[in-house]
Short mmCIF file of C-alpha atoms in Angstrom, two decimals:
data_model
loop_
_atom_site.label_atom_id
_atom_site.label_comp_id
_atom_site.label_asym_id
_atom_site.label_seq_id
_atom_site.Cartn_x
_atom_site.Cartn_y
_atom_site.Cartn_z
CA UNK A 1315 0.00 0.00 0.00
CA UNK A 1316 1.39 3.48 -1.00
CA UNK A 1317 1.68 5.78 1.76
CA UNK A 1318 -0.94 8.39 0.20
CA UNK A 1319 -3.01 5.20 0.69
CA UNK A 1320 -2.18 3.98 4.30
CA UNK A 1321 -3.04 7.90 5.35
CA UNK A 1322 -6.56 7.60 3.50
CA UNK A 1323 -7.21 4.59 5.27
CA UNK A 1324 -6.00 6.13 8.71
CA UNK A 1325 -8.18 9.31 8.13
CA UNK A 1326 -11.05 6.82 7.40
CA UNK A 1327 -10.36 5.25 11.08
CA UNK A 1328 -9.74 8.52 12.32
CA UNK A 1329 -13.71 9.79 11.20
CA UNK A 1330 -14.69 6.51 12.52
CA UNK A 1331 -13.05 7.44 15.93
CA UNK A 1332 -15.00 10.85 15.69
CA UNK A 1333 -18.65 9.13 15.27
CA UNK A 1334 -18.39 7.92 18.47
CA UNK A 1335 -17.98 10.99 20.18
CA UNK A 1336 -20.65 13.40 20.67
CA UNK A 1337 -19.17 16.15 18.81
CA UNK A 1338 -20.43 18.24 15.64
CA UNK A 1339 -18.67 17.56 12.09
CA UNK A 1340 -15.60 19.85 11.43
CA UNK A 1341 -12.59 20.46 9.85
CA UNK A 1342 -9.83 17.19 10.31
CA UNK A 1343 -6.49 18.29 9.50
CA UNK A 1344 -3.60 15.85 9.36
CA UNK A 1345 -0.62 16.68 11.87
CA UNK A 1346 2.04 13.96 12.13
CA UNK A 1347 2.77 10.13 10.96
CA UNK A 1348 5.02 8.32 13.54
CA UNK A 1349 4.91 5.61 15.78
CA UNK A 1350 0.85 7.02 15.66
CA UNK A 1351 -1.10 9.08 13.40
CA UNK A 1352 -2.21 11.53 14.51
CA UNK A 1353 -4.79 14.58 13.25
CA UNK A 1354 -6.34 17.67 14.45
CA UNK A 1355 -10.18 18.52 14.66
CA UNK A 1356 -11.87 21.73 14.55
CA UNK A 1357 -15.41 22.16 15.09
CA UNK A 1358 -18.13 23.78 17.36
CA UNK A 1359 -17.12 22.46 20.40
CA UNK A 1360 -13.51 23.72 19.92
CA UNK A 1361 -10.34 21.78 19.07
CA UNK A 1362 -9.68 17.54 19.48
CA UNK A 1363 -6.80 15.66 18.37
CA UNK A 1364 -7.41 12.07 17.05
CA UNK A 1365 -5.22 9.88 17.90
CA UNK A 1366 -4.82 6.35 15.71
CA UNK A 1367 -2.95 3.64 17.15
CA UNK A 1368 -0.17 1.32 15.36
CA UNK A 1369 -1.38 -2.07 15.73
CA UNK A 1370 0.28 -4.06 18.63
CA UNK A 1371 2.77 -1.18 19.62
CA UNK A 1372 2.65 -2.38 23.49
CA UNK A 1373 1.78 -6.01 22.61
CA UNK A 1374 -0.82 -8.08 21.71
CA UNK A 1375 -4.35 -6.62 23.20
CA UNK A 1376 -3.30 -3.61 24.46
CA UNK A 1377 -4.14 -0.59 22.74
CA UNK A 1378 -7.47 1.11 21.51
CA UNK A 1379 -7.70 2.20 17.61
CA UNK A 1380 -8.04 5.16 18.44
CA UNK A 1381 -8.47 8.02 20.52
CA UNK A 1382 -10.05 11.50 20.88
CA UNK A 1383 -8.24 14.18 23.43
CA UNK A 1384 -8.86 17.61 23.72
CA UNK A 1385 -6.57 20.02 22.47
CA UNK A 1386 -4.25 21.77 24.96
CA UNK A 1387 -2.33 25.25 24.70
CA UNK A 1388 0.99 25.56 26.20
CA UNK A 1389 5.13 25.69 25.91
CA UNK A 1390 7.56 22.81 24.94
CA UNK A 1391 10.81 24.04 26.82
CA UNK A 1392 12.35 20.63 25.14
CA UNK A 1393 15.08 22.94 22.74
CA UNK A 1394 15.49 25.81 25.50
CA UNK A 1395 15.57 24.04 28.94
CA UNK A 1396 16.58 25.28 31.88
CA UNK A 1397 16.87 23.67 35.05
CA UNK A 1398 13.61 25.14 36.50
CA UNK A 1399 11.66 23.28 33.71
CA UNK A 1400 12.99 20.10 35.60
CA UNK A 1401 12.31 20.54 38.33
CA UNK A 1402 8.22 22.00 37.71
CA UNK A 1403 8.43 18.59 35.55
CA UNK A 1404 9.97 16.80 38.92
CA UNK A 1405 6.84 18.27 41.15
CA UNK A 1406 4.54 17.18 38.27
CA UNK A 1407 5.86 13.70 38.07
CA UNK A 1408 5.40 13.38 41.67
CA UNK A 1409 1.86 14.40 41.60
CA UNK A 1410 1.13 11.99 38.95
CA UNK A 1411 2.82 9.46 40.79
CA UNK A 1412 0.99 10.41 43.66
CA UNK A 1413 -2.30 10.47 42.10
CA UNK A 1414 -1.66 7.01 40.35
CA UNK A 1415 -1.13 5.28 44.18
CA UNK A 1416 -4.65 6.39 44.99
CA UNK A 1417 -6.79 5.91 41.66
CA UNK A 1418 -8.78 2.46 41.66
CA UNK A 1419 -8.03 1.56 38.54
CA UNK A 1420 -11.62 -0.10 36.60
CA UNK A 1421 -11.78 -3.60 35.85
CA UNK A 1422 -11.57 -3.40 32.16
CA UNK A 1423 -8.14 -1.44 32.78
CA UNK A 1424 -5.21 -2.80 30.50
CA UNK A 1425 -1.55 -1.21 29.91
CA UNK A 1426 1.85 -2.72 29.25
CA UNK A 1427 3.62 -3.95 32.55
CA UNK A 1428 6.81 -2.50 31.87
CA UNK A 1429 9.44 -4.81 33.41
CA UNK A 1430 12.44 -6.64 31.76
CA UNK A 1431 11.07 -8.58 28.89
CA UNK A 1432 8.80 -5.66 27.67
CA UNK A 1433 12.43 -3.86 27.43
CA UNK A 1434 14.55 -7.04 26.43
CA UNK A 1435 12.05 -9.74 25.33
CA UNK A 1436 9.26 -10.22 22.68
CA UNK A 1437 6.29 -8.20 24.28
CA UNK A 1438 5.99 -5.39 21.14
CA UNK A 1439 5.49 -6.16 17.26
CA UNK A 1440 6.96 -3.14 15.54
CA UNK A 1441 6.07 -2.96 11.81
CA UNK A 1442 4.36 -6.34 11.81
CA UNK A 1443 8.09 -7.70 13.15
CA UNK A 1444 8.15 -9.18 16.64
CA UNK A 1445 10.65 -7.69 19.23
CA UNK A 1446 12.47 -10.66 19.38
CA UNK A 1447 13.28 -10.91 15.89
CA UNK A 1448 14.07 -7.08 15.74
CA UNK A 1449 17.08 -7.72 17.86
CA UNK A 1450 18.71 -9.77 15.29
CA UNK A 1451 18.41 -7.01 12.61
CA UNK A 1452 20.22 -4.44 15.01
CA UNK A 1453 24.31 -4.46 13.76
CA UNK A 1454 26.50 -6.46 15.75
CA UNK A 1455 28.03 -4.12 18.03
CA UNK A 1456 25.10 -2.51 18.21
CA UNK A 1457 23.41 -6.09 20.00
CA UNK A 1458 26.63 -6.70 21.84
CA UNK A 1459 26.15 -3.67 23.79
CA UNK A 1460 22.27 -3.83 24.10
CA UNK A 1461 22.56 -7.72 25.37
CA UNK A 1462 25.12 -6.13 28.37
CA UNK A 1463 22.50 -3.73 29.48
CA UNK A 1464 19.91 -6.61 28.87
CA UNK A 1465 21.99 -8.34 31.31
CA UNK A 1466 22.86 -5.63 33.99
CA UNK A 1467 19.36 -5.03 34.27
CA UNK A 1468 17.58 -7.74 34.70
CA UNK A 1469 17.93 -8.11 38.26
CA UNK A 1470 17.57 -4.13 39.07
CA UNK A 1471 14.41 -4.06 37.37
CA UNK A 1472 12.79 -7.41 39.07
CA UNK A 1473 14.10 -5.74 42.66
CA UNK A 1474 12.87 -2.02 42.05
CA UNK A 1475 10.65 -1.23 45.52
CA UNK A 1476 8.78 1.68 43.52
CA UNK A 1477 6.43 0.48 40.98
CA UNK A 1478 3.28 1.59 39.81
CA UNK A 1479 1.83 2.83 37.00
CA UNK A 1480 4.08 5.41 35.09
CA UNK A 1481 4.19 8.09 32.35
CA UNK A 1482 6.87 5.93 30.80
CA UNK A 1483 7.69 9.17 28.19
CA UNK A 1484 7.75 11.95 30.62
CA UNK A 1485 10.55 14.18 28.99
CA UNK A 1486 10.38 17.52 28.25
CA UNK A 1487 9.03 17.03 24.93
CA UNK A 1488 5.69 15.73 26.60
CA UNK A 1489 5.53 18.76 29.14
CA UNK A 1490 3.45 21.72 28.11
CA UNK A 1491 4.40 25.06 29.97
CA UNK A 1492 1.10 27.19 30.03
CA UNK A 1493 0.48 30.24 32.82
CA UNK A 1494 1.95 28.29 35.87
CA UNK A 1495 1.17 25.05 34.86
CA UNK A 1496 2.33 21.95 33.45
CA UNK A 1497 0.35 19.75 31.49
CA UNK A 1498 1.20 16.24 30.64
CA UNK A 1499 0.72 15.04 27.48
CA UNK A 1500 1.56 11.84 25.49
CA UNK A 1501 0.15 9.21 27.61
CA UNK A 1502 0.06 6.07 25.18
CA UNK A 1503 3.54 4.55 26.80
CA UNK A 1504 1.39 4.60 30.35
CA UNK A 1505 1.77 1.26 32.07
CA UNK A 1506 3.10 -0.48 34.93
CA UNK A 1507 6.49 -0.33 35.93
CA UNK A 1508 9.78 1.26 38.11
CA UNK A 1509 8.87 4.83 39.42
CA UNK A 1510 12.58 5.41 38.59
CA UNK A 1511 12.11 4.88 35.04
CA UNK A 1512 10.21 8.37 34.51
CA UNK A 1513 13.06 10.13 36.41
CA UNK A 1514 15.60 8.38 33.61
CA UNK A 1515 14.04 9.20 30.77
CA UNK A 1516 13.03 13.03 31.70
CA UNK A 1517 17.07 13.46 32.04
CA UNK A 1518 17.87 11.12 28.95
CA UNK A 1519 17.69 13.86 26.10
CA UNK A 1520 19.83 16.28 28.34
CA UNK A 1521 22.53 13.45 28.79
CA UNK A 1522 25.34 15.12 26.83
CA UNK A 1523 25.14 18.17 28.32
CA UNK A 1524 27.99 19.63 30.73
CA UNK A 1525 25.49 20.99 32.46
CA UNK A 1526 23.76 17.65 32.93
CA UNK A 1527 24.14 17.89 37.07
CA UNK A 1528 22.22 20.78 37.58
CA UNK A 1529 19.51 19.58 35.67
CA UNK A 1530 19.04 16.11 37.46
CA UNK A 1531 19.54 17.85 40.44
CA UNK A 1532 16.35 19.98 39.72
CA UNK A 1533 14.51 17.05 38.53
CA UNK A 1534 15.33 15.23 41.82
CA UNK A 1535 14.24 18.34 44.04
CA UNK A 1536 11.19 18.35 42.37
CA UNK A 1537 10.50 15.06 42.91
CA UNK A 1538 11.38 14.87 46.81
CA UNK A 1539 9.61 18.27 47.57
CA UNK A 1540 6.48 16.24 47.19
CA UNK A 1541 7.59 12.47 47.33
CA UNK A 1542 10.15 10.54 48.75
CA UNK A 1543 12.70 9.14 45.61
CA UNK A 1544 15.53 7.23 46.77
CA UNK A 1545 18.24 6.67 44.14
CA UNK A 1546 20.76 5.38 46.41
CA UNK A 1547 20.72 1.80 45.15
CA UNK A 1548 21.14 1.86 41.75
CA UNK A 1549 25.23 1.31 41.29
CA UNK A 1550 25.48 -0.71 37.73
CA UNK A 1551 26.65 1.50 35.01
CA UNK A 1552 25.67 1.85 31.53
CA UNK A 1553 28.17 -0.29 28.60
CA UNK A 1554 26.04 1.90 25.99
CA UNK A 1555 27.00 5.57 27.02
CA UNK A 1556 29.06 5.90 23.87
CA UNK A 1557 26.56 4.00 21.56
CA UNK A 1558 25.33 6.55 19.21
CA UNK A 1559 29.12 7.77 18.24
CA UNK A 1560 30.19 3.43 17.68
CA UNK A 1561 27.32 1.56 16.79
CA UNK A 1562 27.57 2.93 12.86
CA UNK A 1563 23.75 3.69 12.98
CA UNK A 1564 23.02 7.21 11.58
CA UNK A 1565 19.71 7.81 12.42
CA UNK A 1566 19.48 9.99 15.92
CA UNK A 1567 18.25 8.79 19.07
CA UNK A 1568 16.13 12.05 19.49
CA UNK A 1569 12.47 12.50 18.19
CA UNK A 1570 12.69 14.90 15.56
CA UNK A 1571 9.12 16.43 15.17
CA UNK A 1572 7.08 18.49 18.36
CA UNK A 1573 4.68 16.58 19.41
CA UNK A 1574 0.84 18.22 18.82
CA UNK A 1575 -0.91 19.52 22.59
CA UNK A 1576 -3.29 17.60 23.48
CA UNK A 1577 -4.60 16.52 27.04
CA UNK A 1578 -4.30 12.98 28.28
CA UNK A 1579 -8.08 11.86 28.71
CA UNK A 1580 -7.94 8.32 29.51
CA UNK A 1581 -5.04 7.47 27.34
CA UNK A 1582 -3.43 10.50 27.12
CA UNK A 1583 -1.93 12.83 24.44
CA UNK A 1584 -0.42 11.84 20.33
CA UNK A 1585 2.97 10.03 20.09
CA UNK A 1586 5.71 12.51 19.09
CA UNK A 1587 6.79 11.06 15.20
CA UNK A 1588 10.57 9.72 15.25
CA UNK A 1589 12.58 8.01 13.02
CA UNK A 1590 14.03 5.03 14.97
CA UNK A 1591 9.73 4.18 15.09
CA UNK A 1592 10.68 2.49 11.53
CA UNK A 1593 9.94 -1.32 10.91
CA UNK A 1594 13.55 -2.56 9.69
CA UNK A 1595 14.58 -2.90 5.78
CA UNK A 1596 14.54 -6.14 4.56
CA UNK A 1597 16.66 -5.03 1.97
CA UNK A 1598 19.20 -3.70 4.25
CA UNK A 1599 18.87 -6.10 6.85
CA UNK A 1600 18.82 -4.00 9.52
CA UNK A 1601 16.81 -1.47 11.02
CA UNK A 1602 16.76 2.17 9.70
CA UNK A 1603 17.40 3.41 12.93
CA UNK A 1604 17.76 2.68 16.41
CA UNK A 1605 14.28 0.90 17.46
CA UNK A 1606 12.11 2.33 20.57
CA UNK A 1607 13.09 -0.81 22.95
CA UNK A 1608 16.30 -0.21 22.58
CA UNK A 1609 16.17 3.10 23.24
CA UNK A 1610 14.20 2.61 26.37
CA UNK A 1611 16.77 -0.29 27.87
CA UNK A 1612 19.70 2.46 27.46
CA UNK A 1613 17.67 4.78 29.05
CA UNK A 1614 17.10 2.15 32.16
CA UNK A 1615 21.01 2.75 32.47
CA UNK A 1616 20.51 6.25 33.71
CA UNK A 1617 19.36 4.88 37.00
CA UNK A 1618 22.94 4.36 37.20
CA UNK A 1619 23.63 8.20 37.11
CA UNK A 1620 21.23 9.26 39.31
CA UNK A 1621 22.51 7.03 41.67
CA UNK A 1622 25.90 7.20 41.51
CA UNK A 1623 25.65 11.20 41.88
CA UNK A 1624 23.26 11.11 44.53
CA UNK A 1625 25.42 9.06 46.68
CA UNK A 1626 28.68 10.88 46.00
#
């Protein structure tokens, strides 16, 4: 199918999605194509985004077709961050945290657990490929280092005393900056799993900077100004700091499009597009970039960080 096709047929799903909302026909604009599709909707009752789902992206029975969230207004501080940004994220994760011990979650509630074989194993299909054999395809190096950290974390992940459910893509990127408040957006990756893990990956993008320390610092105070976080235990290091420069892989680790504001409703906000969300080339035999799992078990390794400077 030709991608003008694929987007018809998304659009199609997309209008289906809207019938079942009690909202007044309008004007559906396309916004992004990533590891969801994702369009905007204008009508009497103000703005909506319309979220479709990639089949099987957390595993087999997981996710909705589709979803319809109300549009949001705000600031992404993701490309001019500061280290008060972290730490109004750090007080907003803790909230959420905080909010997530006391909902009752309904019966008919299902999310990914994320624990070591949803990072390592064969829990996700991406492009119709399961995890498993998506591993193979990465270059050798590449697999070397990501079977270390597969390795290294297994038992840190099955001992973590802090579980629950989690953002599981709280970064800046996913933080909208509007008149005092922060708004959380991007809510499809929400599951079970380490509390730690949402720390991690809000510091992963800023890992290269020198100023680095000052901004996990301001995550952390955040974080403990409404919540207890303890760090202390996490000692094993990361074999996959240096990846991106030595793995021969061109395509970034970074998202490269904004994602579109939207609130969470009851699955939360669009999926920012990215190009390691690619199904891997046949023709190539590898992927065309660096796939989300992978991604996410080098970001477990920044538990390692914040422990190892929170201790010093």
């Amino acid at each position: 199918m030709s991608g003008r096709a694929d987007l018809a047929r998304l659009r199609r799903v997309a209008v289906a999605a809207l019938a079942q909302y009690p909202l007044a026909e309008g004007r559906l604009t396309f916004v992004s194509h990533g590891e969801n599709t994702t369009f905007r909707h204008d009508g009497a009752e103000g703005s909506h985004l319309v979220r479709v789902h990639r089949p099987q992206r957390h595993g087999r029975a997981v996710d909705s077709t589709a979803a319809v969230l109300r549009w949001m207004d705000g600031r992404i501080h993701e490309t001019s961050a500061r280290p008060v940004h972290l730490r109004r994220l750090g007080e907003a994760m803790a909230r959420l945290h905080d909010h997530a011990d006391a909902w009752p979650p309904p019966a008919e509630f299902v999310r990914i657990r994320w624990d070591h074989e949803a990072f390592f194993g064969d829990v996700m299909v991406y492009g119709g490929i399961a995890a498993a054999d998506c591993w193979e395809l990465l270059p050798g190096q590449l697999r070397v280092r990501f079977r270390e950290v597969d390795q290294r974390m297994a038992d840190l992940i099955a001992t973590a005393d802090d579980v629950g459910l989690i953002h599981a893509d709280l970064h800046l990127g996913n933080a909208l900056f509007h008149r005092g408040v922060v708004k959380l957006i991007d809510f499809d990756d929400c599951g079970t799993g380490p509390r730690l893990y949402d720390l991690a990956l809000a510091l992963w993008e800023l890992r290269d900077r020198p100023d680095h320390p000052a901004f996990r610092d301001a995550l952390l105070a955040g974080c403990r100004a409404r919540r207890d976080v303890d760090v202390g235990t996490w000692t094993t290091s990361s074999p996959c700091a240096r990846s991106r420069s030595t793995c021969g892989t061109p395509a970034p680790l970074r998202s490269t499009a904004r994602s579109p504001h939207a609130s969470t409703g009851s699955t939360g906000g669009p999926s920012r597009c990215s190009t390691s969300c690619r199904p891997p080339d046949p023709a190539r035999g590898r992927p065309f970039g660096l796939l989300p799992a992978a991604v996410r078990g080098w970001t477990l390794a920044e538990w390692s960080t914040l422990s190892q400077s929170d201790s010093s």
